[in-house]
Short mmCIF file of C-alpha atoms in Angstrom, two decimals:
data_model
loop_
_atom_site.label_atom_id
_atom_site.label_comp_id
_atom_site.label_asym_id
_atom_site.label_seq_id
_atom_site.Cartn_x
_atom_site.Cartn_y
_atom_site.Cartn_z
CA UNK F 1 12.26 28.70 -4.12
CA UNK F 2 8.91 27.48 -2.90
CA UNK F 3 6.28 28.98 -5.09
CA UNK F 4 2.92 27.16 -5.12
CA UNK F 5 0.65 24.43 -4.16
CA UNK F 6 1.09 20.57 -4.69
CA UNK F 7 0.88 19.14 -8.20
CA UNK F 8 -0.24 15.58 -8.74
CA UNK F 9 0.15 13.71 -12.00
CA UNK F 10 -0.10 10.04 -12.82
CA UNK F 11 -1.03 7.50 -15.53
CA UNK F 12 -3.92 5.07 -15.65
CA UNK F 13 -2.72 1.73 -16.94
CA UNK F 14 -6.25 -0.06 -16.98
CA UNK F 15 -9.64 1.06 -17.96
CA UNK F 16 -12.78 -0.62 -19.26
CA UNK F 17 -16.15 0.28 -20.36
CA UNK F 18 -18.87 0.35 -17.55
CA UNK F 19 -20.81 -3.03 -17.56
CA UNK F 20 -24.45 -3.55 -16.41
CA UNK F 21 -25.07 -2.35 -12.82
CA UNK F 22 -25.46 -5.85 -11.39
CA UNK F 23 -22.20 -7.14 -12.77
CA UNK F 24 -18.77 -6.84 -11.20
CA UNK F 25 -16.64 -4.32 -12.83
CA UNK F 26 -13.02 -4.79 -13.45
CA UNK F 27 -10.40 -3.41 -11.02
CA UNK F 28 -8.46 -0.61 -12.17
CA UNK F 29 -4.69 -0.83 -11.40
CA UNK F 30 -2.18 2.05 -10.62
CA UNK F 31 0.86 2.86 -12.73
CA UNK F 32 3.47 0.15 -12.58
CA UNK F 33 3.06 -3.50 -11.58
CA UNK F 34 2.47 -4.37 -8.03
CA UNK F 35 5.53 -4.63 -5.79
CA UNK F 36 6.40 -7.57 -3.51
CA UNK F 37 5.34 -6.53 -0.01
CA UNK F 38 5.69 -9.59 2.04
CA UNK F 39 7.47 -13.09 2.33
CA UNK F 40 5.15 -14.58 -0.29
CA UNK F 41 4.45 -13.80 -3.89
CA UNK F 42 2.67 -15.43 -6.89
CA UNK F 43 4.88 -17.96 -8.85
CA UNK F 44 4.91 -15.66 -11.96
CA UNK F 45 6.10 -12.14 -12.61
CA UNK F 46 3.75 -11.70 -15.61
CA UNK F 47 0.07 -11.59 -15.63
CA UNK F 48 -1.59 -15.08 -15.49
CA UNK F 49 -4.96 -16.80 -15.23
CA UNK F 50 -6.23 -19.77 -13.19
CA UNK F 51 -7.42 -22.36 -15.29
CA UNK F 52 -11.22 -22.99 -15.02
CA UNK F 53 -12.13 -26.19 -13.39
CA UNK F 54 -8.54 -26.97 -12.35
CA UNK F 55 -8.58 -25.77 -8.89
CA UNK F 56 -7.90 -27.64 -5.66
CA UNK F 57 -9.94 -30.81 -4.92
CA UNK F 58 -11.24 -33.87 -6.53
CA UNK F 59 -11.82 -33.70 -10.20
CA UNK F 60 -12.08 -36.05 -13.27
CA UNK F 61 -8.58 -36.44 -14.76
CA UNK F 62 -8.49 -35.29 -18.31
CA UNK F 63 -5.91 -37.94 -19.38
CA UNK F 64 -6.40 -40.90 -16.86
CA UNK F 65 -10.16 -40.60 -17.19
CA UNK F 66 -10.82 -41.15 -13.46
CA UNK F 67 -11.62 -39.14 -10.33
CA UNK F 68 -8.50 -38.03 -8.40
CA UNK F 69 -7.44 -35.36 -5.95
CA UNK F 70 -6.14 -32.48 -7.76
CA UNK F 71 -3.62 -31.34 -5.06
CA UNK F 72 -2.97 -27.73 -6.41
CA UNK F 73 -4.15 -25.24 -8.89
CA UNK F 74 -3.47 -24.90 -12.63
CA UNK F 75 -2.20 -21.58 -13.88
CA UNK F 76 -1.33 -20.20 -17.15
CA UNK F 77 0.96 -17.26 -17.71
CA UNK F 78 -0.03 -14.55 -20.27
CA UNK F 79 1.50 -15.03 -22.72
CA UNK F 80 2.13 -18.68 -22.11
CA UNK F 81 5.57 -19.98 -21.45
CA UNK F 82 6.73 -17.39 -19.00
CA UNK F 83 9.26 -17.77 -16.31
CA UNK F 84 8.25 -19.50 -13.11
CA UNK F 85 9.58 -18.12 -9.78
CA UNK F 86 9.71 -19.18 -6.26
CA UNK F 87 6.65 -18.14 -4.13
CA UNK F 88 8.92 -17.64 -1.12
CA UNK F 89 12.46 -18.20 0.21
CA UNK F 90 13.58 -21.66 1.13
CA UNK F 91 15.61 -24.80 0.28
CA UNK F 92 15.18 -26.99 -2.75
CA UNK F 93 14.40 -30.54 -1.60
CA UNK F 94 13.77 -32.13 -5.06
CA UNK F 95 14.26 -31.17 -8.66
CA UNK F 96 13.99 -33.36 -11.66
CA UNK F 97 11.61 -35.68 -13.51
CA UNK F 98 8.53 -36.95 -11.62
CA UNK F 99 6.50 -39.00 -14.13
CA UNK F 100 3.12 -37.52 -14.38
CA UNK F 101 4.19 -34.15 -12.95
CA UNK F 102 7.01 -33.90 -15.65
CA UNK F 103 9.86 -31.52 -14.66
CA UNK F 104 9.28 -30.31 -11.19
CA UNK F 105 10.74 -28.55 -8.23
CA UNK F 106 9.93 -28.90 -4.53
CA UNK F 107 10.93 -25.96 -2.11
CA UNK F 108 10.87 -26.36 1.74
CA UNK F 109 9.97 -23.10 3.30
CA UNK F 110 10.34 -24.02 7.00
CA UNK F 111 7.64 -24.37 9.59
CA UNK F 112 6.33 -27.49 7.95
CA UNK F 113 5.29 -25.66 4.62
CA UNK F 114 6.45 -26.61 1.10
CA UNK F 115 5.68 -25.77 -2.48
CA UNK F 116 5.85 -27.76 -5.71
CA UNK F 117 6.04 -26.51 -9.42
CA UNK F 118 5.18 -29.24 -11.95
CA UNK F 119 5.19 -29.50 -15.74
CA UNK F 120 8.14 -27.21 -16.31
CA UNK F 121 9.26 -26.99 -19.88
CA UNK F 122 12.77 -28.30 -19.11
CA UNK F 123 14.75 -29.57 -16.19
CA UNK F 124 15.17 -26.88 -13.54
CA UNK F 125 18.67 -25.20 -13.15
CA UNK F 126 18.08 -25.68 -9.38
CA UNK F 127 19.41 -28.81 -7.48
CA UNK F 128 18.42 -30.44 -4.26
CA UNK F 129 20.13 -28.67 -1.21
CA UNK F 130 20.19 -25.31 -2.85
CA UNK F 131 18.85 -22.20 -1.04
CA UNK F 132 16.63 -20.02 -3.11
CA UNK F 133 15.35 -16.44 -2.53
CA UNK F 134 11.73 -15.33 -3.10
CA UNK F 135 11.14 -14.59 -6.85
CA UNK F 136 14.27 -16.69 -7.90
CA UNK F 137 13.83 -18.35 -11.32
CA UNK F 138 12.84 -21.96 -11.25
CA UNK F 139 12.21 -22.75 -14.78
CA UNK F 140 9.98 -22.10 -17.54
CA UNK F 141 6.02 -22.86 -17.75
CA UNK F 142 5.55 -25.94 -20.01
CA UNK F 143 3.59 -29.18 -20.63
CA UNK F 144 5.81 -32.08 -19.54
CA UNK F 145 4.27 -35.15 -18.03
CA UNK F 146 0.59 -35.72 -17.80
CA UNK F 147 -0.50 -32.50 -19.34
CA UNK F 148 -2.71 -31.34 -22.10
CA UNK F 149 -1.20 -27.77 -22.66
CA UNK F 150 1.31 -25.22 -21.29
CA UNK F 151 0.62 -24.43 -17.67
CA UNK F 152 1.89 -24.51 -14.10
CA UNK F 153 0.58 -26.88 -11.71
CA UNK F 154 1.28 -25.05 -8.23
CA UNK F 155 0.90 -27.04 -4.86
CA UNK F 156 1.18 -25.89 -1.15
CA UNK F 157 1.81 -28.66 1.48
CA UNK F 158 1.53 -27.95 5.17
CA UNK F 159 2.94 -30.64 7.50
CA UNK F 160 2.97 -33.12 4.68
CA UNK F 161 -0.79 -32.54 3.47
CA UNK F 162 -1.76 -30.69 0.35
CA UNK F 163 -3.71 -27.59 0.97
CA UNK F 164 -5.74 -25.19 -1.31
CA UNK F 165 -3.17 -22.66 -2.54
CA UNK F 166 -5.65 -20.01 -3.17
CA UNK F 167 -6.82 -19.16 0.43
CA UNK F 168 -3.25 -19.95 1.73
CA UNK F 169 -1.63 -17.28 -0.48
CA UNK F 170 -4.46 -14.81 0.00
CA UNK F 171 -3.88 -14.97 3.70
CA UNK F 172 -0.33 -14.19 3.07
CA UNK F 173 -0.78 -11.12 1.02
CA UNK F 174 -0.05 -12.87 -2.07
CA UNK F 175 -3.71 -13.52 -3.66
CA UNK F 176 -3.72 -15.40 -6.91
CA UNK F 177 -5.69 -12.98 -8.80
CA UNK F 178 -3.73 -12.96 -12.14
CA UNK F 179 -2.17 -9.51 -11.62
CA UNK F 180 1.49 -9.11 -12.60
CA UNK F 181 3.86 -8.62 -9.68
CA UNK F 182 7.28 -7.07 -10.12
CA UNK F 183 10.35 -9.09 -9.43
CA UNK F 184 11.91 -8.42 -6.02
CA UNK F 185 15.57 -7.41 -5.90
CA UNK F 186 18.01 -10.06 -4.98
CA UNK F 187 18.74 -10.28 -1.25
CA UNK F 188 22.04 -8.40 -1.33
CA UNK F 189 20.11 -5.47 -3.01
CA UNK F 190 17.33 -5.19 -0.38
CA UNK F 191 17.60 -1.96 1.49
CA UNK F 192 17.14 -1.87 5.23
CA UNK F 193 13.68 -0.60 5.97
CA UNK F 194 13.08 1.39 9.27
CA UNK F 195 10.74 -0.42 11.68
CA UNK F 196 8.38 2.64 11.39
CA UNK F 197 7.84 2.01 7.60
CA UNK F 198 4.24 1.93 6.99
CA UNK F 199 3.43 -0.94 4.79
CA UNK F 200 7.02 -2.18 5.07
CA UNK F 201 7.88 -1.09 1.57
CA UNK F 202 9.62 1.88 -0.18
CA UNK F 203 11.32 2.96 -3.43
CA UNK F 204 14.60 4.59 -4.17
CA UNK F 205 14.76 8.21 -4.99
CA UNK F 206 14.38 8.66 -8.78
CA UNK F 207 17.62 9.42 -10.76
CA UNK F 208 17.97 12.91 -11.96
CA UNK F 209 17.05 13.49 -15.52
CA UNK F 210 17.55 16.47 -18.06
CA UNK F 211 17.52 19.41 -18.18
CA UNK F 212 19.63 20.43 -15.16
CA UNK F 213 20.84 23.96 -14.67
CA UNK F 214 22.75 25.12 -11.47
CA UNK F 215 23.99 21.67 -10.61
CA UNK F 216 26.10 21.67 -13.83
CA UNK F 217 28.29 24.46 -12.41
CA UNK F 218 27.67 24.30 -8.71
CA UNK F 219 29.04 21.21 -7.21
CA UNK F 220 27.57 19.79 -3.95
CA UNK F 221 29.05 21.53 -1.01
CA UNK F 222 30.01 19.95 2.43
CA UNK F 223 27.17 20.24 4.88
CA UNK F 224 27.68 21.76 8.27
CA UNK F 225 27.18 19.09 10.93
CA UNK F 226 24.42 20.91 12.75
CA UNK F 227 22.50 21.32 9.48
CA UNK F 228 22.95 17.75 8.59
CA UNK F 229 21.56 16.67 11.90
CA UNK F 230 18.45 18.70 11.22
CA UNK F 231 18.02 17.14 7.72
CA UNK F 232 18.32 13.74 9.41
CA UNK F 233 15.95 14.35 11.98
CA UNK F 234 13.30 15.81 9.72
CA UNK F 235 13.89 13.11 7.23
CA UNK F 236 13.41 10.38 9.97
CA UNK F 237 10.06 12.26 11.28
CA UNK F 238 8.65 12.47 7.79
CA UNK F 239 9.91 9.10 6.12
CA UNK F 240 11.79 10.64 3.50
CA UNK F 241 15.57 10.40 2.78
CA UNK F 242 17.45 13.28 4.46
CA UNK F 243 19.49 13.67 1.34
CA UNK F 244 16.38 14.97 -0.39
CA UNK F 245 16.06 17.77 2.08
CA UNK F 246 20.00 18.28 1.61
CA UNK F 247 19.32 18.58 -2.13
CA UNK F 248 16.78 21.29 -1.65
CA UNK F 249 19.04 23.06 0.91
CA UNK F 250 21.99 22.95 -1.54
CA UNK F 251 19.85 24.14 -4.41
CA UNK F 252 18.31 26.99 -2.39
CA UNK F 253 20.91 28.42 -0.17
CA UNK F 254 24.06 26.18 -0.05
CA UNK F 255 22.91 24.89 3.25
CA UNK F 256 22.23 28.27 4.65
CA UNK F 257 25.26 30.12 3.17
CA UNK F 258 23.02 32.46 1.23
CA UNK F 259 19.70 33.16 3.16
CA UNK F 260 19.08 36.60 1.92
CA UNK F 261 15.42 37.12 0.77
CA UNK F 262 14.86 36.29 -2.80
CA UNK F 263 13.60 38.75 -5.31
CA UNK F 264 10.28 36.98 -5.12
CA UNK F 265 10.29 37.24 -1.34
CA UNK F 266 11.29 33.80 -0.24
CA UNK F 267 13.11 33.51 3.06
CA UNK F 268 15.11 31.22 5.16
CA UNK F 269 17.37 28.09 4.61
CA UNK F 270 14.87 26.40 2.58
CA UNK F 271 13.44 29.52 0.92
CA UNK F 272 9.70 29.62 1.76
CA UNK F 273 7.32 32.18 0.47
CA UNK F 274 5.43 33.58 3.63
CA UNK F 275 2.15 32.54 2.65
CA UNK F 276 3.17 29.06 2.04
CA UNK F 277 5.20 28.87 5.28
CA UNK F 278 2.16 30.06 7.07
CA UNK F 279 0.11 27.03 5.67
CA UNK F 280 2.93 24.32 6.16
CA UNK F 281 5.17 25.70 8.84
CA UNK F 282 6.36 23.38 11.50
CA UNK F 283 8.07 24.08 14.94
CA UNK F 284 11.17 22.03 14.14
CA UNK F 285 13.17 22.82 17.28
CA UNK F 286 10.22 22.63 19.82
CA UNK F 287 10.64 26.18 21.15
CA UNK F 288 6.89 26.95 20.82
CA UNK F 289 7.52 29.25 17.93
CA UNK F 290 7.25 28.67 14.11
CA UNK F 291 9.71 31.08 12.39
CA UNK F 292 10.31 31.29 8.76
CA UNK F 293 14.21 32.25 9.32
CA UNK F 294 14.51 29.47 11.96
CA UNK F 295 16.85 26.70 10.47
CA UNK F 296 15.16 23.85 12.22
CA UNK F 297 11.61 25.30 11.41
CA UNK F 298 12.56 25.92 7.80
CA UNK F 299 13.91 22.20 7.24
CA UNK F 300 11.06 20.41 9.03
CA UNK F 301 8.47 22.71 7.05
CA UNK F 302 10.21 21.65 3.85
CA UNK F 303 9.71 17.91 4.77
CA UNK F 304 6.17 18.71 5.73
CA UNK F 305 5.43 20.35 2.52
CA UNK F 306 7.02 17.63 0.38
CA UNK F 307 4.92 15.08 2.19
CA UNK F 308 1.79 17.16 1.68
CA UNK F 309 2.75 17.45 -2.06
CA UNK F 310 2.81 13.74 -2.60
CA UNK F 311 6.55 12.80 -2.19
CA UNK F 312 5.49 9.25 -0.94
CA UNK F 313 3.52 8.41 -3.98
CA UNK F 314 6.17 6.73 -6.19
CA UNK F 315 8.67 8.26 -8.75
CA UNK F 316 6.00 10.61 -10.30
CA UNK F 317 5.11 11.72 -6.63
CA UNK F 318 8.66 12.68 -5.83
CA UNK F 319 8.90 14.59 -8.98
CA UNK F 320 5.55 16.36 -8.51
CA UNK F 321 6.48 17.33 -4.98
CA UNK F 322 9.71 19.01 -6.13
CA UNK F 323 8.03 20.72 -8.99
CA UNK F 324 5.51 22.12 -6.38
CA UNK F 325 8.47 23.48 -4.52
CA UNK F 326 9.83 25.26 -7.60
CA UNK F 327 8.04 25.17 -10.97
CA UNK F 328 10.92 24.27 -13.00
CA UNK F 329 11.92 20.86 -14.45
CA UNK F 330 15.67 21.70 -14.23
CA UNK F 331 15.18 22.51 -10.54
CA UNK F 332 13.63 18.91 -9.94
CA UNK F 333 16.69 17.37 -11.61
CA UNK F 334 19.12 19.68 -9.78
CA UNK F 335 17.63 18.63 -6.34
CA UNK F 336 17.76 14.86 -7.29
CA UNK F 337 21.34 15.26 -8.51
CA UNK F 338 22.57 16.79 -5.29
CA UNK F 339 20.35 14.23 -3.24
CA UNK F 340 22.10 11.25 -4.99
CA UNK F 341 25.48 13.01 -4.47
CA UNK F 342 24.78 13.01 -0.82
CA UNK F 343 23.84 9.35 -0.81
CA UNK F 344 20.34 8.90 -2.22
CA UNK F 345 18.08 6.66 -0.11
CA UNK F 346 14.70 5.11 0.26
CA UNK F 347 11.28 6.91 0.42
CA UNK F 348 8.93 5.04 2.70
CA UNK F 349 5.81 4.66 0.59
CA UNK F 350 4.10 2.72 -2.18
CA UNK F 351 6.12 2.66 -5.50
CA UNK F 352 2.71 2.53 -7.22
CA UNK F 353 1.41 5.80 -8.36
CA UNK F 354 -2.36 6.06 -8.33
CA UNK F 355 -4.21 9.00 -10.10
CA UNK F 356 -6.59 9.76 -7.29
CA UNK F 357 -9.33 11.96 -8.17
CA UNK F 358 -13.08 11.89 -7.00
CA UNK F 359 -13.72 8.25 -7.46
CA UNK F 360 -16.62 6.83 -9.50
CA UNK F 361 -19.90 7.53 -7.77
CA UNK F 362 -21.82 5.72 -10.53
CA UNK F 363 -20.09 2.37 -9.64
CA UNK F 364 -22.30 0.00 -7.77
CA UNK F 365 -20.86 -0.68 -4.26
CA UNK F 366 -19.52 -4.14 -3.37
CA UNK F 367 -22.17 -6.58 -2.65
CA UNK F 368 -23.31 -7.47 0.97
CA UNK F 369 -22.12 -10.99 0.52
CA UNK F 370 -18.68 -9.82 -0.50
CA UNK F 371 -18.58 -7.32 2.40
CA UNK F 372 -19.46 -10.01 4.96
CA UNK F 373 -16.70 -12.15 3.70
CA UNK F 374 -14.21 -9.44 3.68
CA UNK F 375 -15.14 -8.31 7.32
CA UNK F 376 -15.19 -11.87 8.50
CA UNK F 377 -11.49 -12.35 7.43
CA UNK F 378 -10.57 -9.14 9.09
CA UNK F 379 -12.34 -10.01 12.30
CA UNK F 380 -10.92 -13.49 12.41
CA UNK F 381 -7.34 -11.84 12.89
CA UNK F 382 -8.58 -10.24 16.28
CA UNK F 383 -5.82 -10.64 18.82
CA UNK F 384 -3.02 -10.71 16.15
CA UNK F 385 -0.16 -8.39 16.82
CA UNK F 386 0.47 -5.12 15.13
CA UNK F 387 3.83 -4.89 13.54
CA UNK F 388 4.77 -2.18 11.14
CA UNK F 389 5.71 -3.75 7.78
CA UNK F 390 4.02 -7.07 8.72
CA UNK F 391 1.80 -8.92 6.17
CA UNK F 392 0.13 -11.77 8.13
CA UNK F 393 -0.67 -14.45 8.78
CA UNK F 394 -0.15 -13.64 12.52
CA UNK F 395 0.82 -10.05 12.39
CA UNK F 396 -0.26 -7.06 10.49
CA UNK F 397 -0.08 -3.28 10.12
CA UNK F 398 -3.16 -1.24 9.15
CA UNK F 399 -2.83 -1.49 5.42
CA UNK F 400 -1.81 -5.07 5.02
CA UNK F 401 -4.92 -6.11 6.90
CA UNK F 402 -7.17 -4.15 4.78
CA UNK F 403 -5.29 -5.27 1.63
CA UNK F 404 -5.39 -8.90 2.54
CA UNK F 405 -9.02 -8.68 3.52
CA UNK F 406 -9.84 -7.32 -0.06
CA UNK F 407 -7.82 -10.06 -1.47
CA UNK F 408 -10.36 -12.69 0.11
CA UNK F 409 -12.82 -11.24 -2.43
CA UNK F 410 -10.79 -11.17 -5.52
CA UNK F 411 -9.52 -7.67 -5.29
CA UNK F 412 -5.81 -6.59 -5.47
CA UNK F 413 -5.22 -3.24 -3.73
CA UNK F 414 -2.07 -1.18 -3.11
CA UNK F 415 -0.06 -1.76 -0.12
CA UNK F 416 -0.09 1.36 1.95
CA UNK F 417 -2.81 3.63 3.42
CA UNK F 418 -2.46 6.59 1.19
CA UNK F 419 -2.08 4.47 -2.01
CA UNK F 420 -5.24 2.59 -1.00
CA UNK F 421 -7.26 5.86 -0.83
CA UNK F 422 -5.87 7.12 -4.09
CA UNK F 423 -6.66 3.75 -5.79
CA UNK F 424 -10.12 4.11 -4.60
CA UNK F 425 -10.36 7.68 -5.84
CA UNK F 426 -8.95 6.70 -9.27
CA UNK F 427 -12.28 4.69 -10.02
CA UNK F 428 -12.37 1.75 -7.70
CA UNK F 429 -14.93 3.24 -5.29
CA UNK F 430 -16.36 6.54 -4.09
CA UNK F 431 -16.25 8.82 -1.10
CA UNK F 432 -19.28 8.87 1.25
CA UNK F 433 -20.09 11.39 3.99
CA UNK F 434 -19.69 10.41 7.56
CA UNK F 435 -23.30 10.06 8.24
CA UNK F 436 -23.84 7.72 5.22
CA UNK F 437 -21.09 5.23 6.29
CA UNK F 438 -22.01 1.48 6.08
CA UNK F 439 -20.11 -1.62 7.34
CA UNK F 440 -17.26 -2.50 5.14
CA UNK F 441 -16.44 1.10 4.19
CA UNK F 442 -12.79 2.10 4.59
CA UNK F 443 -11.80 5.09 6.73
CA UNK F 444 -8.65 7.13 6.31
CA UNK F 445 -6.97 9.65 8.46
CA UNK F 446 -3.63 11.32 8.89
CA UNK F 447 -1.27 10.00 11.44
CA UNK F 448 2.53 9.61 11.76
CA UNK F 449 3.35 11.15 8.43
CA UNK F 450 1.93 14.59 9.52
CA UNK F 451 -1.32 16.34 9.02
CA UNK F 452 -1.16 16.61 5.30
CA UNK F 453 -1.10 13.00 4.13
CA UNK F 454 -2.87 9.71 5.01
CA UNK F 455 -1.21 7.25 7.45
CA UNK F 456 -3.75 5.04 8.70
CA UNK F 457 -6.66 2.84 7.32
CA UNK F 458 -9.44 0.54 8.85
CA UNK F 459 -12.73 -0.90 8.23
CA UNK F 460 -16.05 0.56 9.44
CA UNK F 461 -17.88 -2.08 11.46
CA UNK F 462 -20.80 -0.28 12.97
CA UNK F 463 -21.19 3.48 11.98
CA UNK F 464 -23.73 4.16 14.59
CA UNK F 465 -21.02 3.73 17.17
CA UNK F 466 -18.04 4.40 15.16
CA UNK F 467 -16.79 0.90 15.74
CA UNK F 468 -14.01 -0.30 13.46
CA UNK F 469 -12.19 -3.47 12.65
CA UNK F 470 -8.50 -2.51 12.22
CA UNK F 471 -4.83 -3.06 13.10
CA UNK F 472 -4.89 -0.14 15.30
CA UNK F 473 -1.34 0.32 16.76
CA UNK F 474 1.40 -1.80 18.45
CA UNK F 475 -0.39 -1.37 21.99
CA UNK F 476 -3.89 -2.54 20.81
CA UNK F 477 -3.00 -4.91 18.01
CA UNK F 478 -5.80 -6.19 15.88
CA UNK F 479 -9.31 -5.91 16.81
CA UNK F 480 -12.67 -3.95 17.19
CA UNK F 481 -12.02 -0.48 18.26
CA UNK F 482 -13.33 3.01 17.54
CA UNK F 483 -12.46 5.67 14.82
CA UNK F 484 -14.40 8.39 16.71
CA UNK F 485 -11.13 9.84 18.04
CA UNK F 486 -9.96 10.68 14.60
CA UNK F 487 -13.11 12.52 13.34
CA UNK F 488 -11.52 15.95 14.00
CA UNK F 489 -8.19 15.00 12.29
CA UNK F 490 -6.86 17.31 9.65
CA UNK F 491 -7.77 14.48 7.16
CA UNK F 492 -10.51 12.08 7.76
CA UNK F 493 -12.39 10.40 4.84
CA UNK F 494 -14.66 7.42 4.43
CA UNK F 495 -14.59 5.67 0.96
CA UNK F 496 -16.87 2.70 -0.22
CA UNK F 497 -15.45 -0.06 -2.34
CA UNK F 498 -17.05 -0.62 -5.56
CA UNK F 499 -18.30 -4.00 -6.89
CA UNK F 500 -15.16 -4.73 -8.62
CA UNK F 501 -12.90 -7.77 -9.26
CA UNK F 502 -9.51 -8.48 -10.78
CA UNK F 503 -11.23 -11.12 -12.91
CA UNK F 504 -14.90 -10.10 -13.01
CA UNK F 505 -17.38 -12.87 -13.83
CA UNK F 506 -18.93 -12.88 -17.28
CA UNK F 507 -22.59 -11.96 -17.46
CA UNK F 508 -24.90 -15.03 -17.25
#
């Protein structure tokens, strides 16, 4: 029975004291490690640090005592000695002892691009000719060869020439900022993502927990074909597994078998309270009427309400949305039990869960110099294609463009539009009124996920003319457009990025 308004819960995993106003503040991260969202990833799963003075370029060699080209970057896992993983899928072209590089591996990624991993602690288990997937173990960080301490020397070569890995990786949505990135699933475990998946990522429905109640003695019943078709249509429309709607339908009315008005006054197949239906009701069958007892309207309205209640915001968001539907933990677990019995599935959204509140208005805004760098990157992608789920370097969706632009100034943001807004609201930025917008602010509005959740993000370029820099849509691609058309949307917000950094500079 749907009883009340959405509940949102989450856990902050990083927080520090506020430094002086002219310093960069440390980025706050959402619950859980970052997911892999593109074809590239850092060569560690754990947190790590780039070694000061050991970036790409000519330097004085600490062992040979002469100036040489340092053809990569040195990185140290935290703690040292962690597993080194492939930054992208490819084919091993060399694995073995290299003299100064110690135990090393070279991987060809196609298109003239290869990566090298030096100073591994022991010979790699990989062999030349072996295909590897992104995130596959290469070996352990070590100090073999010409090395003064445990670290990974990581190189990127393009058409045979070494290139600086830092901008190369940042331009591919895998900035080397030191943040832990979760291991990706093996290729055979990767679910198929619909083309309309904003951000191109998702997460499996959480497993049912305890306590359970009705599902202990009421097994899942067969679903009438017409009702299942409605579950599937609504699930596709709102980017949630249809089985989750089926779980609610089973828990509430056994898919319409028991649609009598409840003692609390809830009605219809999905058991809406009239006041809640008035706020979230949807014309599911397109007949021009929105009726609480209409099966299509009831099912589509349930999908709309789950979306408004945060179902796309990681495991905690799914549970919070179901708890908003019926304020009982046993009910949440019953619905998830039924949903998994009907096949489970993927929620299209960000597995990170950010505790978005009101932001931090005391946070100094990101500096003008950093704004200019961020916007210059975004503007340089003008003319690129818009492809849902793409993460560069030649095609983007709205949130991958903003995420990768922020990575150019040392900031790791979540991957999807809603998660980026919530990440700002948890203390990485602050909301500003429309009339106070400045270049570099981020605007958010509702789009394909319905009127109650954010589905699009872009940068403000000129607030006086409402000009944007954004990956707009498949027709327009990436470029300079206008956000004026969205000002009257159900959701339209402008947020200012704080002067934050994943690895803020120490005070001088």
